[in-house]
Amino acid sequence: MANQVADENEALKSQIRELQHQLEVLQLRSHFRIQHLAGSDEDIRFYTRFATYKHFLAFWKLVEPAANTKMVRITNAKASSASSSDSSQPTTTKLPPIDELLLFLMHLSVGLHLRDLVERFGIHRTTVSRIIST
């Protein structure tokens, strides 16, 4: 009896792990990311105004070093002016920097509003606001 309960318990734990993994995969698929546009130059043109996905990536390769090291966010400006700490440390965000660029370009090019971007990218409103303003 005890073995049967232990086996059933282990099977249920395994099922929970599998369902959690499936949920994570579905959540990743549901959020808007640059990979969603990779197969359609028409979509890239509409959302970013770049002619092709290759053009977008070429631009990204030019700005990526600065985006990862030299960019000072508004939220870090006060902290770095108040202390002499190194402000070049990257800020942890929920979006990769390339997707932050996509979000910003979608805001500029298509005029998508804050609420729409929050829904598409699955991030908090203040995060979208910070990305747009910095």
mmCIF file of C-alpha atoms in Angstrom:
data_model
loop_
_atom_site.group_PDB
_atom_site.id
_atom_site.type_symbol
_atom_site.label_atom_id
_atom_site.label_comp_id
_atom_site.label_asym_id
_atom_site.label_seq_id
_atom_site.Cartn_x
_atom_site.Cartn_y
_atom_site.Cartn_z
ATOM 1 C CA MET A 1 0.000 0.000 0.000
ATOM 2 C CA ALA A 2 2.785 2.430 0.954
ATOM 3 C CA ASN A 3 4.676 1.619 -2.270
ATOM 4 C CA GLN A 4 1.555 2.250 -4.331
ATOM 5 C CA VAL A 5 1.033 5.658 -2.695
ATOM 6 C CA ALA A 6 4.708 6.543 -3.170
ATOM 7 C CA ASP A 7 4.578 5.508 -6.840
ATOM 8 C CA GLU A 8 1.410 7.506 -7.415
ATOM 9 C CA ASN A 9 2.949 10.498 -5.642
ATOM 10 C CA GLU A 10 6.056 10.295 -7.841
ATOM 11 C CA ALA A 11 3.922 9.990 -10.987
ATOM 12 C CA LEU A 12 1.942 13.077 -9.990
ATOM 13 C CA LYS A 13 5.135 15.038 -9.302
ATOM 14 C CA SER A 14 6.427 14.058 -12.729
ATOM 15 C CA GLN A 15 3.166 15.150 -14.327
ATOM 16 C CA ILE A 16 3.352 18.506 -12.510
ATOM 17 C CA ARG A 17 6.907 19.072 -13.789
ATOM 18 C CA GLU A 18 5.822 18.267 -17.345
ATOM 19 C CA LEU A 19 2.825 20.601 -17.135
ATOM 20 C CA GLN A 20 4.985 23.399 -15.713
ATOM 21 C CA HIS A 21 7.392 22.962 -18.611
ATOM 22 C CA GLN A 22 4.530 23.065 -21.130
ATOM 23 C CA LEU A 23 3.212 26.230 -19.479
ATOM 24 C CA GLU A 24 6.615 27.917 -19.748
ATOM 25 C CA VAL A 25 6.865 27.003 -23.436
ATOM 26 C CA LEU A 26 3.381 28.338 -24.151
ATOM 27 C CA GLN A 27 4.081 31.556 -22.271
ATOM 28 C CA LEU A 28 7.242 32.114 -24.289
ATOM 29 C CA ARG A 29 5.355 31.530 -27.531
ATOM 30 C CA SER A 30 2.549 33.884 -26.565
ATOM 31 C CA HIS A 31 4.816 36.904 -25.999
ATOM 32 C CA PHE A 32 5.854 39.041 -28.931
ATOM 33 C CA ARG A 33 9.562 38.757 -29.745
ATOM 34 C CA ILE A 34 11.791 39.539 -32.708
ATOM 35 C CA GLN A 35 11.821 35.840 -33.643
ATOM 36 C CA HIS A 36 8.125 36.139 -34.505
ATOM 37 C CA LEU A 37 9.015 38.560 -37.301
ATOM 38 C CA ALA A 38 12.109 36.782 -38.622
ATOM 39 C CA GLY A 39 10.229 34.987 -41.386
ATOM 40 C CA SER A 40 8.377 37.981 -42.779
ATOM 41 C CA ASP A 41 10.094 41.011 -44.262
ATOM 42 C CA GLU A 42 6.634 42.521 -44.716
ATOM 43 C CA ASP A 43 6.030 42.372 -40.952
ATOM 44 C CA ILE A 44 9.511 43.759 -40.242
ATOM 45 C CA ARG A 45 8.781 46.642 -42.609
ATOM 46 C CA PHE A 46 5.416 47.314 -40.958
ATOM 47 C CA TYR A 47 6.547 47.149 -37.324
ATOM 48 C CA THR A 48 10.058 48.638 -37.557
ATOM 49 C CA ARG A 49 10.284 50.450 -40.915
ATOM 50 C CA PHE A 50 13.438 48.473 -41.731
ATOM 51 C CA ALA A 51 13.296 47.013 -45.244
ATOM 52 C CA THR A 52 14.162 43.450 -44.217
ATOM 53 C CA TYR A 53 14.994 41.334 -41.193
ATOM 54 C CA LYS A 54 18.641 41.369 -42.333
ATOM 55 C CA HIS A 55 18.632 45.186 -42.255
ATOM 56 C CA PHE A 56 17.196 45.128 -38.746
ATOM 57 C CA LEU A 57 19.891 42.681 -37.595
ATOM 58 C CA ALA A 58 22.646 44.730 -39.267
ATOM 59 C CA PHE A 59 21.468 47.813 -37.379
ATOM 60 C CA TRP A 60 21.282 45.795 -34.164
ATOM 61 C CA LYS A 61 24.888 44.611 -34.611
ATOM 62 C CA LEU A 62 25.965 48.275 -34.803
ATOM 63 C CA VAL A 63 24.152 49.407 -31.648
ATOM 64 C CA GLU A 64 24.390 46.216 -29.581
ATOM 65 C CA PRO A 65 27.708 47.048 -27.864
ATOM 66 C CA ALA A 66 26.337 50.368 -26.610
ATOM 67 C CA ALA A 67 23.001 48.845 -25.653
ATOM 68 C CA ASN A 68 24.703 46.272 -23.460
ATOM 69 C CA THR A 69 27.342 48.458 -21.780
ATOM 70 C CA LYS A 70 27.101 52.209 -22.293
ATOM 71 C CA MET A 71 23.396 52.880 -21.995
ATOM 72 C CA VAL A 72 22.391 54.641 -18.773
ATOM 73 C CA ARG A 73 18.753 54.263 -17.916
ATOM 74 C CA ILE A 74 16.702 56.988 -16.274
ATOM 75 C CA THR A 75 16.155 54.721 -13.273
ATOM 76 C CA ASN A 76 19.922 54.442 -12.813
ATOM 77 C CA ALA A 77 20.646 58.142 -13.349
ATOM 78 C CA LYS A 78 19.765 59.189 -9.801
ATOM 79 C CA ALA A 79 21.692 56.322 -8.256
ATOM 80 C CA SER A 80 24.815 57.038 -10.272
ATOM 81 C CA SER A 81 24.708 60.777 -9.556
ATOM 82 C CA ALA A 82 24.252 60.101 -5.832
ATOM 83 C CA SER A 83 27.113 57.624 -5.628
ATOM 84 C CA SER A 84 30.373 57.097 -7.412
ATOM 85 C CA SER A 85 29.551 53.508 -8.309
ATOM 86 C CA ASP A 86 30.108 52.206 -11.817
ATOM 87 C CA SER A 87 26.976 53.024 -13.834
ATOM 88 C CA SER A 88 28.099 50.872 -16.753
ATOM 89 C CA GLN A 89 26.830 47.720 -15.071
ATOM 90 C CA PRO A 90 23.995 46.293 -17.146
ATOM 91 C CA THR A 91 20.491 46.529 -15.743
ATOM 92 C CA THR A 92 18.553 43.290 -15.471
ATOM 93 C CA THR A 93 15.337 43.382 -17.491
ATOM 94 C CA LYS A 94 12.713 40.915 -18.539
ATOM 95 C CA LEU A 95 13.308 41.567 -22.228
ATOM 96 C CA PRO A 96 16.531 40.976 -24.102
ATOM 97 C CA PRO A 97 17.931 44.280 -25.426
ATOM 98 C CA ILE A 98 17.071 43.354 -29.035
ATOM 99 C CA ASP A 99 13.415 42.982 -28.038
ATOM 100 C CA GLU A 100 13.575 46.309 -26.196
ATOM 101 C CA LEU A 101 14.674 47.842 -29.501
ATOM 102 C CA LEU A 102 11.777 46.111 -31.256
ATOM 103 C CA LEU A 103 9.312 47.420 -28.663
ATOM 104 C CA PHE A 104 10.670 50.958 -29.053
ATOM 105 C CA LEU A 105 10.515 50.796 -32.853
ATOM 106 C CA MET A 106 6.971 49.433 -32.746
ATOM 107 C CA HIS A 107 6.004 52.378 -30.560
ATOM 108 C CA LEU A 108 7.621 54.860 -32.964
ATOM 109 C CA SER A 109 6.760 53.255 -36.294
ATOM 110 C CA VAL A 110 3.243 52.002 -35.726
ATOM 111 C CA GLY A 111 2.288 54.231 -32.827
ATOM 112 C CA LEU A 112 1.354 51.347 -30.562
ATOM 113 C CA HIS A 113 0.226 52.546 -27.177
ATOM 114 C CA LEU A 114 1.597 51.520 -23.818
ATOM 115 C CA ARG A 115 -1.268 49.163 -23.030
ATOM 116 C CA ASP A 116 -0.955 47.361 -26.369
ATOM 117 C CA LEU A 117 2.799 46.898 -25.907
ATOM 118 C CA VAL A 118 2.241 45.597 -22.360
ATOM 119 C CA GLU A 119 -0.115 42.934 -23.735
ATOM 120 C CA ARG A 120 2.056 41.984 -26.718
ATOM 121 C CA PHE A 121 5.318 41.660 -24.829
ATOM 122 C CA GLY A 122 3.874 40.331 -21.578
ATOM 123 C CA ILE A 123 5.779 42.742 -19.356
ATOM 124 C CA HIS A 124 4.760 45.267 -16.720
ATOM 125 C CA ARG A 125 3.500 48.709 -17.687
ATOM 126 C CA THR A 126 6.371 50.481 -15.922
ATOM 127 C CA THR A 127 8.878 48.364 -17.847
ATOM 128 C CA VAL A 128 7.321 49.406 -21.165
ATOM 129 C CA SER A 129 7.262 53.026 -20.043
ATOM 130 C CA ARG A 130 10.936 52.856 -19.056
ATOM 131 C CA ILE A 131 11.918 51.303 -22.396
ATOM 132 C CA ILE A 132 10.050 53.962 -24.370
ATOM 133 C CA SER A 133 11.488 56.845 -22.376
ATOM 134 C CA THR A 134 15.146 55.751 -22.305
#
